[in-house]
XYZ file of C-alpha atoms in Angstrom:
335
model
C 25.734 4.006 17.722
C 22.202 2.595 17.780
C 19.525 5.099 16.741
C 16.583 2.654 16.610
C 16.061 -0.208 19.050
C 13.075 -2.544 18.754
C 12.511 -5.455 21.138
C 9.690 -7.973 20.805
C 7.369 -5.404 19.219
C 3.751 -6.456 18.749
C 0.635 -4.781 17.390
C -2.829 -6.313 17.424
C -5.991 -4.865 15.915
C -9.547 -5.697 16.873
C -11.755 -6.149 13.817
C -15.498 -6.598 13.619
C -16.515 -9.702 11.658
C -19.795 -11.068 10.406
C -21.555 -13.541 12.648
C -23.360 -16.528 11.078
C -27.129 -16.412 11.197
C -27.510 -12.669 11.666
C -27.870 -10.007 9.009
C -25.957 -6.757 8.556
C -27.242 -3.990 10.799
C -28.961 -6.378 13.243
C -25.635 -8.037 14.016
C -23.709 -4.788 14.422
C -26.367 -3.315 16.711
C -27.117 -6.167 19.069
C -24.473 -8.885 18.819
C -21.181 -7.557 17.402
C -18.471 -10.154 16.933
C -14.759 -9.316 16.914
C -11.496 -11.070 16.164
C -7.922 -10.156 17.031
C -5.537 -9.667 14.106
C -1.805 -9.648 14.808
C -0.222 -7.195 12.346
C 3.246 -7.250 13.960
C 4.190 -10.404 15.846
C 7.199 -9.829 18.089
C 9.863 -8.249 15.868
C 13.276 -7.221 17.207
C 16.064 -5.311 15.445
C 18.455 -2.376 15.791
C 19.498 0.310 13.297
C 22.872 2.007 13.515
C 23.457 5.696 12.862
C 24.003 6.391 9.139
C 22.561 3.063 7.955
C 20.398 2.758 4.834
C 17.998 -0.039 5.734
C 15.425 -1.684 3.457
C 12.411 -2.907 5.415
C 10.617 -5.056 2.882
C 7.740 -7.478 2.613
C 4.494 -8.147 0.701
C 1.337 -6.104 1.219
C -0.036 -6.684 4.703
C 3.294 -7.908 6.077
C 3.409 -5.244 8.830
C 5.823 -2.705 7.290
C 3.694 0.432 7.538
C 2.358 -0.605 10.955
C 5.949 -0.904 12.220
C 6.888 2.519 10.816
C 3.820 4.066 12.439
C 4.889 2.638 15.800
C 8.460 3.904 15.298
C 7.161 7.401 14.579
C 4.587 7.434 17.396
C 1.476 7.363 15.207
C 0.410 3.981 16.614
C 0.867 2.561 20.092
C 2.271 -0.991 20.252
C 0.286 -3.714 21.989
C 3.524 -4.750 23.702
C 7.287 -4.558 23.333
C 9.907 -1.823 23.543
C 10.626 0.890 20.962
C 13.323 3.535 21.281
C 14.210 6.034 18.536
C 17.124 8.424 19.120
C 16.757 7.802 22.843
C 13.055 8.753 22.849
C 9.946 6.673 23.375
C 7.826 7.434 20.248
C 4.620 6.968 22.241
C 5.505 9.017 25.335
C 7.746 11.635 23.693
C 6.260 11.931 20.222
C 6.401 15.749 20.046
C 10.094 15.881 20.966
C 10.909 13.027 18.573
C 9.088 14.780 15.708
C 11.819 17.449 15.662
C 14.443 14.740 15.075
C 12.813 12.600 12.378
C 11.201 13.054 8.972
C 8.850 10.848 6.980
C 7.540 10.435 3.446
C 4.552 8.198 2.765
C 4.278 7.629 -0.983
C 0.480 7.558 -0.986
C -0.143 10.252 1.659
C 0.866 13.888 1.488
C 2.100 16.312 4.122
C 1.741 19.184 1.642
C -1.403 21.298 1.473
C -3.173 20.224 -1.709
C -4.364 23.639 -2.931
C -1.249 25.583 -1.902
C 2.120 25.811 -3.663
C 4.910 23.762 -2.059
C 6.651 26.982 -0.992
C 3.669 27.930 1.188
C 3.678 24.457 2.769
C 7.399 24.835 3.484
C 6.775 28.147 5.239
C 3.983 26.630 7.359
C 6.100 23.596 8.249
C 9.003 25.895 9.122
C 6.759 27.664 11.627
C 5.582 24.321 13.061
C 9.209 23.210 13.514
C 10.118 26.619 14.985
C 12.852 27.263 12.399
C 14.030 30.925 12.377
C 12.961 32.652 9.143
C 16.496 33.368 7.909
C 17.600 29.774 8.517
C 14.395 28.461 6.920
C 15.026 30.503 3.752
C 18.570 29.130 3.539
C 17.345 25.550 3.957
C 14.611 25.983 1.354
C 17.174 27.363 -1.130
C 19.485 24.417 -0.428
C 16.708 21.841 -0.886
C 15.424 23.530 -4.040
C 18.875 23.090 -5.590
C 19.359 19.580 -4.238
C 15.968 18.278 -5.366
C 15.650 20.432 -8.514
C 12.165 21.714 -7.642
C 12.580 25.421 -8.452
C 10.485 25.286 -11.633
C 7.286 24.248 -9.846
C 7.835 25.630 -6.343
C 5.009 28.169 -6.750
C 2.491 25.917 -8.536
C -0.386 24.408 -6.515
C 0.416 20.887 -5.338
C -2.730 19.577 -7.069
C -1.181 20.508 -10.444
C 2.120 18.692 -9.878
C 2.989 15.315 -11.360
C 3.571 12.443 -8.962
C 7.354 12.679 -9.409
C 7.321 16.434 -8.744
C 5.163 15.978 -5.649
C 7.396 13.256 -4.204
C 10.454 15.496 -4.567
C 8.566 18.265 -2.758
C 7.516 15.751 -0.077
C 11.184 14.896 0.429
C 12.038 18.578 0.744
C 9.255 19.076 3.316
C 10.532 16.147 5.380
C 14.103 17.527 5.372
C 13.404 21.162 6.311
C 14.198 20.621 9.998
C 17.333 18.541 9.227
C 16.141 15.221 10.718
C 18.607 12.596 11.882
C 16.386 9.763 10.605
C 14.030 9.782 7.643
C 11.350 7.116 7.187
C 10.475 6.519 3.534
C 7.388 4.361 2.978
C 7.101 3.482 -0.740
C 8.493 6.838 -1.964
C 9.010 5.590 -5.547
C 5.594 3.949 -6.030
C 4.048 4.847 -9.381
C 7.077 6.798 -10.624
C 8.648 6.345 -14.047
C 12.172 4.949 -14.448
C 13.905 8.330 -14.811
C 12.297 9.867 -11.714
C 12.917 6.684 -9.705
C 16.600 6.922 -10.520
C 16.674 10.585 -9.443
C 15.002 9.758 -6.131
C 17.509 6.929 -5.543
C 20.432 9.263 -6.246
C 19.001 11.881 -3.883
C 18.554 9.370 -1.064
C 22.138 8.139 -1.506
C 23.418 11.718 -1.551
C 21.498 12.625 1.613
C 22.998 9.653 3.387
C 26.555 10.365 2.240
C 26.596 14.154 2.630
C 24.213 14.703 5.555
C 24.781 11.340 7.325
C 21.002 10.884 7.528
C 19.846 7.412 8.616
C 17.372 6.044 6.054
C 14.590 3.585 6.940
C 13.221 2.561 3.570
C 10.291 0.408 2.418
C 9.704 -0.429 -1.233
C 8.234 -3.040 -3.551
C 10.866 -2.222 -6.167
C 13.861 -4.566 -6.203
C 15.906 -1.849 -7.928
C 15.446 0.449 -4.920
C 16.836 -2.214 -2.613
C 19.811 -3.091 -4.834
C 20.843 0.471 -5.657
C 20.089 2.348 -2.426
C 20.263 0.039 0.592
C 23.148 -1.732 2.334
C 21.059 -3.940 4.614
C 17.623 -5.509 4.303
C 15.097 -6.829 6.807
C 12.403 -9.048 5.281
C 9.108 -9.176 7.171
C 6.236 -11.558 6.401
C 3.031 -12.188 8.363
C 4.318 -9.732 10.973
C 7.511 -11.705 11.618
C 11.095 -11.120 10.502
C 12.217 -13.783 8.030
C 15.651 -12.425 7.222
C 18.036 -9.697 8.373
C 20.965 -9.605 5.971
C 23.396 -7.399 4.060
C 22.055 -6.587 0.587
C 25.229 -7.979 -1.012
C 24.503 -11.399 0.474
C 20.780 -11.103 -0.229
C 21.600 -10.231 -3.841
C 23.745 -13.335 -4.241
C 21.259 -15.686 -2.590
C 17.898 -14.356 -3.785
C 18.264 -11.431 -6.204
C 19.873 -13.668 -8.784
C 17.205 -13.582 -11.491
C 16.472 -11.088 -14.268
C 13.451 -10.971 -16.568
C 13.985 -10.234 -20.280
C 11.024 -9.405 -22.514
C 11.722 -9.495 -26.267
C 9.507 -8.806 -29.266
C 10.777 -10.099 -32.605
C 9.413 -9.544 -36.087
C 9.158 -13.340 -36.507
C 9.032 -16.427 -34.313
C 12.453 -17.558 -33.007
C 13.941 -20.437 -31.038
C 14.231 -19.229 -27.404
C 16.334 -22.103 -26.017
C 19.478 -20.841 -24.245
C 21.568 -22.294 -21.389
C 20.455 -21.181 -17.889
C 17.518 -19.274 -19.394
C 13.943 -20.325 -18.613
C 11.056 -19.476 -20.924
C 8.284 -17.984 -18.804
C 5.990 -17.091 -21.692
C 6.021 -17.392 -25.479
C 3.302 -16.002 -27.705
C 3.956 -15.805 -31.431
C 7.086 -13.632 -31.758
C 7.056 -12.340 -28.154
C 9.151 -13.916 -25.408
C 9.419 -13.531 -21.654
C 12.552 -15.155 -20.233
C 14.093 -15.636 -16.790
C 17.900 -15.501 -16.584
C 19.861 -17.069 -13.718
C 22.633 -14.474 -13.307
C 24.650 -16.760 -11.020
C 25.116 -19.236 -13.857
C 25.328 -16.985 -16.899
C 26.213 -13.407 -17.753
C 23.251 -11.171 -18.573
C 25.209 -9.318 -21.254
C 26.060 -12.532 -23.147
C 22.400 -13.631 -23.011
C 21.355 -10.284 -24.500
C 23.917 -10.642 -27.295
C 22.639 -14.123 -28.159
C 19.024 -12.957 -28.186
C 19.893 -10.107 -30.538
C 21.462 -12.536 -33.034
C 18.399 -14.841 -32.966
C 16.373 -12.566 -35.244
C 15.148 -9.066 -36.001
C 13.676 -7.511 -32.861
C 11.898 -4.216 -32.263
C 11.675 -4.153 -28.456
C 13.720 -5.582 -25.589
C 13.538 -4.783 -21.853
C 15.248 -6.085 -18.725
C 13.497 -6.012 -15.351
C 13.577 -7.598 -11.904
C 11.195 -10.330 -10.738
C 8.332 -9.084 -8.548
C 9.411 -8.616 -4.935
C 6.562 -10.897 -3.856
C 8.169 -13.779 -5.775
C 11.535 -13.146 -4.106
C 9.953 -13.013 -0.659
C 8.060 -16.243 -1.389
C 11.449 -17.878 -2.106
C 12.904 -16.505 1.124
C 9.836 -17.661 3.057
C 9.955 -21.195 1.658
C 13.726 -21.416 2.231
C 13.610 -20.206 5.843
C 10.642 -22.441 6.629
C 12.468 -25.472 5.193
C 15.595 -24.595 7.197
C 13.496 -24.311 10.363
C 11.839 -27.678 9.676
C 15.221 -29.326 9.004
C 16.628 -27.916 12.248
C 13.586 -29.166 14.175
C 13.942 -32.654 12.657
C 17.636 -32.780 13.615
C 16.748 -31.965 17.224
């Protein structure tokens, strides 16, 4: 069952730009000059009920703009959007009762109030009966482990605590779809893992459809089943994460600090940076096992720090972009 349908969706913004030969206020008062910027350039996709979809791309790719059109915050310049059978632009109020959203850098909680007070206010907005609201709050407090700071002002919460409360606020009315825009941004490793586990649990137990954006490769690998890659407002790739992982998420970064300088040469391992006794290496996991590389590095010398991480998402998307562009050029040459 399709819960989100997007056909040829476009969004253009009109921006004021400087005009040569005129200065600041004089230009803006008498001869303003504008240009059209296409943030979303004709994207089409569908999302099935119960899917966990990663909608990924570099900054400025059109991710947040697309989410805002799906939730009715922005009107599209053209195209068709349908969410749970509703038009987000014409039926935004009715749709709001069916969806939830968390924007990692924007809060729906009242800054000077405790989360519990915000939950009560949101419960009234969503017209949830008081007895049912209390039961849902109790359930979410247990699920998200937020009982210890439920009565502290939001301004005094850590980022990880606030994000968990944001998730609770977005789930009070039991939405069928939840839009998560960078919910793990700025969080430490432990809290990120908790958020990932919670999202997976919500999907499995509540059958909530998750529309997820993130710059963290770990979020995509561990949470999502399918990924759409958007770049310059256009969809580059729509693929299962398993296939994406094999084709593009095949590199790991190892940073090692030894007590003395060592020889870093290993098969299928590229040295990205070497400074004195510190190394930064890239491992091709399709050609060699990460565990065996770690074992060999440990035997190279005495070390006091070693970490494994993913390449930046921007680098992965650059690979996808160059690959798809080359494929398009090859297809055009064949024709």
